[in-house]
Amino acid sequence: MKRQVHSIEVKTAVYQKLEERGVTIEDIAEIVREMQLPYQPSLTLEECVESVHAVLKKRELQHAILVGIELDVLAEKGLLTEPIQSIIESDEGLFGCDETLALGSVFGYGSIAVTTFGHLDKHKIGIIKRLDTKNGKQIHTFLDDLVAAIASSASSRIAHHQRDLAEKEGVVAYIAGPEENAS
């Protein structure tokens, strides 16, 4: 009989796998803050951490992370068949499945997430750069792009939340009228 996996088990596995691969929530939050600081100068790292945790609750992103990390680990162990073993092991430039998997998980956060993902994929900011650098035995062909997806989604979430707050304040000011706002 096939076992249905509980969402708590999936979420726990995601956090565990990220930790095992040397990625912290704070590492990702630092990228989020760097992306949003020009637009929100008072943004705190704690707000960015909260946004990272929020996007990591999304099942589609959780699945992408687990699949991508699993493929990286299998490649490290030499357990994939050729030619995919060599393609993933070398992070071949024309191999786009890693970006495709990661990009598919950001669509729920709108065009800001998509364009931010493209920026992070090109410029390799923060821990993404360390993961993309091919040093040692670890392979991060998928993980660098997945971290970019998490950071892009969390960044977009903050941008949309800020807009919601601004509109909410504007509605209150509009309802109260100019005389009541003067005091």
XYZ file of N, CA and C in Angstrom:
549
model
N 0.842 -1.175 0.000
C 0.000 0.000 0.000
C 0.891 1.244 0.000
N 0.505 2.217 -0.796
C 1.274 3.449 -0.891
C 0.972 4.331 0.313
N 2.027 4.901 0.844
C 1.923 5.747 2.022
C 1.729 7.202 1.609
N 0.781 7.872 2.231
C 0.604 9.304 2.012
C 1.527 10.037 2.978
N 2.340 10.933 2.449
C 3.313 11.650 3.255
C 2.661 12.901 3.828
N 2.745 13.036 5.139
C 2.154 14.189 5.827
C 2.974 15.446 5.545
N 2.308 16.580 5.460
C 2.986 17.842 5.148
C 4.055 18.208 6.173
N 3.872 17.825 7.421
C 4.889 18.113 8.447
C 6.178 17.350 8.136
N 6.038 16.111 7.671
C 7.210 15.311 7.308
C 7.963 15.939 6.136
N 7.222 16.437 5.165
C 7.839 17.065 3.997
C 8.573 18.338 4.425
N 7.911 19.176 5.195
C 8.523 20.432 5.656
C 9.774 20.152 6.486
N 9.707 19.187 7.374
C 10.857 18.821 8.206
C 12.015 18.356 7.334
N 11.725 17.556 6.330
C 12.763 17.057 5.420
C 13.429 18.202 4.665
N 12.653 19.195 4.260
C 13.206 20.343 3.536
C 14.215 21.083 4.413
N 13.816 21.399 5.625
C 14.724 22.110 6.533
C 15.972 21.275 6.832
N 15.776 19.984 7.012
C 16.899 19.089 7.305
C 17.866 19.025 6.119
N 17.328 18.889 4.921
C 18.176 18.796 3.726
C 18.939 20.096 3.486
N 18.278 21.229 3.662
C 18.978 22.504 3.504
C 20.130 22.608 4.502
N 19.855 22.237 5.743
C 20.895 22.285 6.777
C 22.056 21.346 6.446
N 21.728 20.137 6.021
C 22.765 19.161 5.653
C 23.654 19.677 4.525
N 23.086 20.487 3.642
C 23.836 21.013 2.504
C 24.518 22.337 2.840
N 24.411 22.770 4.093
C 25.112 23.976 4.525
C 24.398 25.270 4.228
N 23.080 25.218 4.030
C 22.294 26.414 3.739
C 21.437 26.738 4.954
N 21.580 27.960 5.477
C 20.750 28.383 6.606
C 19.654 29.330 6.115
N 18.643 29.435 6.908
C 17.557 30.374 6.607
C 18.110 31.792 6.576
N 19.042 32.090 7.467
C 19.650 33.421 7.518
C 20.439 33.716 6.246
N 21.118 32.696 5.699
C 21.836 32.880 4.427
C 20.877 33.361 3.339
N 19.735 32.731 3.277
C 18.740 33.087 2.262
C 18.138 34.448 2.576
N 17.861 34.702 3.851
C 17.274 35.977 4.267
C 18.192 37.151 3.936
N 19.490 36.947 4.009
C 20.440 38.015 3.660
C 20.304 38.395 2.185
N 20.078 37.412 1.338
C 19.868 37.698 -0.084
C 18.563 38.467 -0.265
N 17.518 38.033 0.423
C 16.219 38.703 0.352
C 16.369 40.166 0.747
N 17.077 40.390 1.838
C 17.259 41.768 2.328
C 18.016 42.599 1.293
N 19.054 42.034 0.721
C 19.822 42.762 -0.299
C 18.946 43.121 -1.499
N 18.037 42.227 -1.875
C 17.164 42.484 -3.020
C 16.127 43.567 -2.714
N 15.638 43.615 -1.479
C 14.551 44.531 -1.139
C 14.993 45.833 -0.479
N 16.221 45.895 0.018
C 16.696 47.085 0.736
C 16.599 48.381 -0.076
N 16.877 48.361 -1.382
C 16.729 49.615 -2.139
C 15.297 50.162 -2.129
N 14.328 49.295 -1.942
C 12.925 49.706 -1.973
C 12.349 49.901 -0.574
N 12.965 49.251 0.412
C 12.497 49.318 1.795
C 13.712 49.447 2.725
N 14.232 50.644 2.875
C 15.470 50.839 3.644
C 15.395 50.415 5.109
N 14.213 50.333 5.658
C 14.088 49.940 7.070
C 13.855 48.430 7.243
N 13.914 47.679 6.174
C 13.666 46.240 6.225
C 14.699 45.548 7.115
N 14.208 44.715 8.021
C 15.114 44.013 8.937
C 15.372 42.592 8.451
N 16.468 42.038 8.933
C 16.786 40.651 8.611
C 15.706 39.722 9.174
N 15.157 40.071 10.320
C 14.107 39.244 10.938
C 12.872 39.168 10.040
N 12.511 40.279 9.401
C 11.374 40.265 8.476
C 11.670 39.356 7.277
N 12.908 39.372 6.845
C 13.311 38.535 5.720
C 13.308 37.058 6.109
N 13.762 36.757 7.325
C 13.733 35.378 7.827
C 12.289 34.881 7.866
N 11.393 35.711 8.357
C 9.969 35.338 8.441
C 9.411 35.059 7.045
N 9.811 35.847 6.066
C 9.324 35.649 4.705
C 9.881 34.357 4.103
N 11.134 34.040 4.395
C 11.716 32.777 3.923
C 10.944 31.601 4.508
N 10.671 31.653 5.814
C 9.891 30.580 6.441
C 8.512 30.458 5.787
N 7.909 31.585 5.465
C 6.566 31.569 4.860
C 6.581 30.886 3.492
N 7.565 31.197 2.661
C 7.575 30.568 1.329
C 7.957 29.101 1.416
N 8.716 28.732 2.441
C 9.081 27.319 2.599
C 7.899 26.463 3.061
N 6.770 27.077 3.339
C 5.558 26.329 3.667
C 4.841 25.837 2.402
N 5.226 26.362 1.253
C 4.563 26.010 -0.002
C 5.008 24.631 -0.479
N 4.056 23.777 -0.681
C 4.321 22.385 -1.049
C 5.098 22.280 -2.363
N 4.738 23.087 -3.355
C 5.419 23.001 -4.650
C 6.910 23.316 -4.501
N 7.237 24.308 -3.715
C 8.640 24.649 -3.479
C 9.328 23.554 -2.673
N 8.641 23.005 -1.700
C 9.207 21.908 -0.907
C 9.567 20.728 -1.800
N 8.670 20.380 -2.684
C 8.924 19.253 -3.588
C 10.114 19.533 -4.492
N 10.182 20.731 -5.037
C 11.300 21.095 -5.908
C 12.627 20.986 -5.153
N 12.659 21.461 -3.917
C 13.875 21.397 -3.111
C 14.291 19.950 -2.878
N 13.340 19.112 -2.499
C 13.673 17.712 -2.222
C 14.156 16.980 -3.474
N 13.518 17.215 -4.598
C 13.932 16.562 -5.851
C 15.318 17.051 -6.265
N 15.521 18.368 -6.241
C 16.800 18.923 -6.670
C 17.962 18.475 -5.806
N 17.783 18.532 -4.490
C 18.853 18.100 -3.594
C 19.128 16.614 -3.776
N 18.088 15.828 -3.956
C 18.278 14.386 -4.167
C 19.112 14.117 -5.419
N 18.844 14.842 -6.484
C 19.626 14.668 -7.715
C 21.083 15.093 -7.508
N 21.299 16.188 -6.777
C 22.673 16.609 -6.469
C 23.412 15.528 -5.677
N 22.755 14.962 -4.675
C 23.374 13.938 -3.826
C 23.666 12.668 -4.634
N 22.720 12.258 -5.452
C 22.946 11.075 -6.289
C 24.124 11.296 -7.233
N 24.250 12.492 -7.773
C 25.383 12.804 -8.653
C 26.700 12.769 -7.873
N 26.694 13.272 -6.653
C 27.904 13.217 -5.812
C 28.360 11.783 -5.584
N 27.404 10.890 -5.433
C 27.702 9.482 -5.171
C 27.963 8.694 -6.452
N 27.814 9.347 -7.600
C 28.037 8.675 -8.878
C 26.956 7.657 -9.204
N 25.743 7.885 -8.719
C 24.675 6.896 -8.866
C 23.736 7.157 -10.054
N 24.006 8.172 -10.837
C 23.179 8.438 -12.012
C 23.800 7.754 -13.225
N 23.008 7.483 -14.207
C 23.539 6.868 -15.432
C 24.100 7.961 -16.339
N 24.974 7.553 -17.220
C 25.532 8.480 -18.212
C 24.533 8.660 -19.341
N 24.467 9.802 -19.912
C 25.338 10.957 -19.744
C 24.891 11.940 -18.653
N 23.711 11.678 -18.016
C 23.192 12.653 -17.049
C 24.122 12.805 -15.846
N 24.839 11.735 -15.474
C 25.804 11.819 -14.376
C 26.833 12.924 -14.652
N 27.428 12.900 -15.803
C 28.458 13.889 -16.151
C 27.869 15.286 -16.335
N 26.681 15.355 -16.880
C 26.034 16.656 -17.104
C 25.768 17.348 -15.770
N 25.177 16.626 -14.817
C 24.877 17.220 -13.512
C 26.158 17.445 -12.721
N 27.060 16.492 -12.780
C 28.326 16.608 -12.043
C 29.107 17.848 -12.465
N 29.102 18.162 -13.743
C 29.854 19.319 -14.248
C 29.012 20.593 -14.293
N 27.722 20.489 -13.996
C 26.794 21.622 -14.102
C 26.937 22.267 -15.483
N 26.811 21.422 -16.479
C 26.986 21.840 -17.874
C 26.158 23.085 -18.190
N 26.769 24.009 -18.885
C 26.139 25.298 -19.187
C 24.826 25.212 -19.940
N 24.678 24.257 -20.814
C 23.445 24.134 -21.597
C 22.375 23.300 -20.898
N 22.701 22.766 -19.732
C 21.725 21.997 -18.951
C 20.830 22.998 -18.235
N 19.556 23.005 -18.577
C 18.645 23.991 -18.001
C 17.592 23.411 -17.074
N 17.665 22.115 -16.827
C 16.656 21.484 -15.973
C 16.711 22.015 -14.545
N 17.901 22.379 -14.090
C 18.033 22.922 -12.736
C 17.299 24.254 -12.627
N 17.488 25.136 -13.600
C 16.772 26.416 -13.597
C 15.267 26.217 -13.799
N 14.916 25.271 -14.651
C 13.501 25.025 -14.925
C 12.772 24.552 -13.680
N 13.377 23.633 -12.939
C 12.771 23.147 -11.704
C 12.585 24.294 -10.710
N 13.631 25.095 -10.539
C 13.568 26.205 -9.584
C 12.593 27.286 -10.047
N 12.655 27.647 -11.306
C 11.786 28.699 -11.837
C 10.314 28.318 -11.731
N 10.010 27.062 -11.944
C 8.623 26.613 -11.838
C 8.029 26.861 -10.466
N 8.867 26.900 -9.452
C 8.363 27.085 -8.087
C 8.149 28.543 -7.708
N 8.625 29.490 -8.527
C 8.462 30.903 -8.174
C 7.229 31.551 -8.805
N 6.606 30.885 -9.749
C 5.496 31.499 -10.466
C 4.348 31.943 -9.571
N 4.164 31.294 -8.450
C 3.095 31.676 -7.533
C 3.309 33.026 -6.879
N 4.505 33.587 -7.014
C 4.816 34.875 -6.396
C 4.934 36.003 -7.407
N 4.502 35.763 -8.635
C 4.376 36.827 -9.626
C 5.645 37.194 -10.363
N 5.511 38.222 -11.184
C 6.612 38.635 -12.060
C 7.815 39.152 -11.281
N 7.600 39.726 -10.099
C 8.739 40.181 -9.300
C 9.627 38.987 -8.953
N 9.024 37.886 -8.568
C 9.798 36.690 -8.228
C 10.536 36.155 -9.449
N 9.885 36.178 -10.594
C 10.498 35.651 -11.817
C 11.702 36.507 -12.223
N 11.546 37.821 -12.224
C 12.666 38.680 -12.622
C 13.783 38.662 -11.576
N 13.426 38.574 -10.310
C 14.445 38.474 -9.265
C 15.210 37.167 -9.406
N 14.516 36.085 -9.720
C 15.189 34.803 -9.951
C 16.206 34.936 -11.082
N 15.821 35.560 -12.176
C 16.748 35.749 -13.294
C 17.976 36.544 -12.871
N 17.769 37.575 -12.088
C 18.883 38.392 -11.588
C 19.815 37.549 -10.716
N 19.236 36.794 -9.794
C 20.055 35.983 -8.887
C 20.770 34.858 -9.638
N 20.122 34.298 -10.640
C 20.745 33.237 -11.427
C 21.956 33.781 -12.188
N 21.853 34.998 -12.642
C 22.950 35.603 -13.398
C 24.071 36.110 -12.494
N 23.720 36.760 -11.382
C 24.719 37.445 -10.552
C 25.228 36.639 -9.356
N 24.570 35.544 -9.018
C 25.045 34.626 -7.961
C 25.409 35.374 -6.673
N 24.422 35.918 -6.011
C 24.619 36.715 -4.801
C 24.642 35.828 -3.555
N 25.483 36.199 -2.598
C 25.515 35.530 -1.298
C 25.853 34.063 -1.388
N 25.108 33.262 -0.646
C 25.381 31.821 -0.598
C 25.205 31.161 -1.961
N 24.438 31.763 -2.834
C 24.258 31.203 -4.174
C 25.615 31.102 -4.876
N 26.451 32.106 -4.702
C 27.788 32.092 -5.317
C 28.630 30.951 -4.752
N 28.587 30.766 -3.437
C 29.351 29.677 -2.821
C 28.865 28.325 -3.332
N 27.562 28.152 -3.437
C 27.009 26.886 -3.916
C 27.355 26.640 -5.384
N 27.422 27.693 -6.161
C 27.696 27.569 -7.595
C 29.164 27.283 -7.878
N 30.039 27.638 -6.935
C 31.468 27.407 -7.111
C 31.760 25.925 -6.931
N 32.403 25.360 -7.901
C 32.641 23.916 -7.886
C 33.919 23.587 -7.117
N 33.865 23.639 -5.785
C 34.981 23.281 -4.918
C 34.616 22.036 -4.135
N 35.568 21.137 -3.971
C 35.322 19.951 -3.168
C 34.466 18.933 -3.891
N 33.912 18.019 -3.104
C 33.141 16.904 -3.663
C 31.655 17.204 -3.811
N 31.159 18.217 -3.100
C 29.726 18.476 -3.157
C 29.317 19.036 -4.508
N 28.157 18.591 -4.950
C 27.560 19.067 -6.192
C 26.291 19.825 -5.817
N 26.179 21.044 -6.350
C 25.018 21.888 -6.058
C 24.381 22.396 -7.350
N 24.358 21.559 -8.365
C 23.791 21.952 -9.649
C 22.355 22.451 -9.485
N 21.577 21.768 -8.687
C 20.187 22.168 -8.467
C 20.051 23.130 -7.289
N 20.817 22.927 -6.242
C 20.621 23.692 -5.010
C 20.857 25.175 -5.175
N 21.862 25.590 -5.945
C 22.091 27.033 -6.102
C 20.858 27.706 -6.705
N 20.240 27.064 -7.682
C 19.042 27.629 -8.305
C 17.835 27.565 -7.372
N 17.756 26.530 -6.572
C 16.644 26.423 -5.618
C 16.741 27.488 -4.531
N 17.943 27.774 -4.073
C 18.118 28.863 -3.100
C 17.719 30.190 -3.737
N 18.076 30.385 -5.000
C 17.654 31.595 -5.716
C 16.129 31.663 -5.791
N 15.477 30.523 -5.994
C 14.012 30.485 -6.054
C 13.392 30.850 -4.705
N 13.954 30.321 -3.630
C 13.441 30.636 -2.296
C 13.595 32.130 -2.030
N 14.792 32.656 -2.290
C 15.062 34.075 -2.047
C 14.183 34.966 -2.923
N 13.990 34.588 -4.170
C 13.145 35.366 -5.087
C 11.698 35.397 -4.621
N 11.204 34.255 -4.199
C 9.820 34.173 -3.719
C 9.643 34.984 -2.447
N 10.590 34.859 -1.522
C 10.502 35.608 -0.260
C 10.613 37.104 -0.507
N 11.446 37.485 -1.446
C 11.607 38.895 -1.795
C 10.315 39.457 -2.403
N 9.733 38.714 -3.306
C 8.477 39.128 -3.920
C 7.361 39.215 -2.887
N 7.335 38.260 -1.988
C 6.334 38.258 -0.923
C 6.429 39.538 -0.099
N 7.631 39.954 0.216
C 7.839 41.194 0.981
C 7.373 42.403 0.177
N 7.725 42.438 -1.092
C 7.316 43.561 -1.941
C 5.794 43.680 -2.008
N 5.116 42.564 -2.193
C 3.652 42.580 -2.262
C 3.044 42.945 -0.914
N 3.624 42.439 0.150
C 3.124 42.752 1.492
C 3.272 44.249 1.777
N 4.393 44.821 1.382
C 4.622 46.258 1.587
C 3.581 47.069 0.829
N 3.280 46.644 -0.383
C 2.262 47.348 -1.174
C 0.890 47.245 -0.501
N 0.576 46.064 0.021
C -0.693 45.881 0.730
C -0.788 46.814 1.932
N 0.294 46.928 2.686
C 0.304 47.821 3.853
C 0.127 49.274 3.438
N 0.814 49.683 2.379
C 0.711 51.056 1.894
C -0.708 51.361 1.438
N -1.324 50.423 0.744
C -2.703 50.632 0.288
C -3.669 50.672 1.466
N -3.430 49.828 2.448
C -4.281 49.814 3.636
C -4.202 51.160 4.357
N -2.988 51.699 4.497
C -2.828 53.013 5.120
C -3.492 54.089 4.284
N -3.377 53.982 2.958
C -4.006 54.949 2.061
C -5.518 54.906 2.157
N -6.094 53.730 2.282
C -7.543 53.592 2.418
C -8.003 54.218 3.725
N -7.276 53.984 4.798
C -7.627 54.574 6.093
C -7.567 56.089 5.994
N -6.515 56.604 5.355
C -6.389 58.050 5.195
C -7.507 58.592 4.314
N -7.871 57.862 3.280
C -8.920 58.282 2.362
C -10.280 58.288 3.072
N -10.559 57.263 3.843
C -11.831 57.164 4.564
C -11.927 58.254 5.632
N -10.826 58.489 6.345
C -10.838 59.475 7.418
C -10.994 60.885 6.871
N -10.523 61.139 5.675
C -10.628 62.466 5.088
C -9.492 63.365 5.517
N -9.252 64.437 4.742
C -8.109 65.291 4.999
C -8.185 66.027 6.340
N -9.385 66.395 6.790
C -9.485 67.135 8.066
C -9.047 66.285 9.252
N -9.426 65.001 9.234
C -9.084 64.118 10.344
C -7.629 63.699 10.305
N -7.018 63.694 9.125
C -5.600 63.336 9.006
C -4.695 64.489 9.402
N -5.208 65.704 9.427
C -4.389 66.876 9.762
C -4.012 66.905 11.241
N -4.800 66.253 12.081
C -4.510 66.309 13.515
C -3.485 65.322 13.959
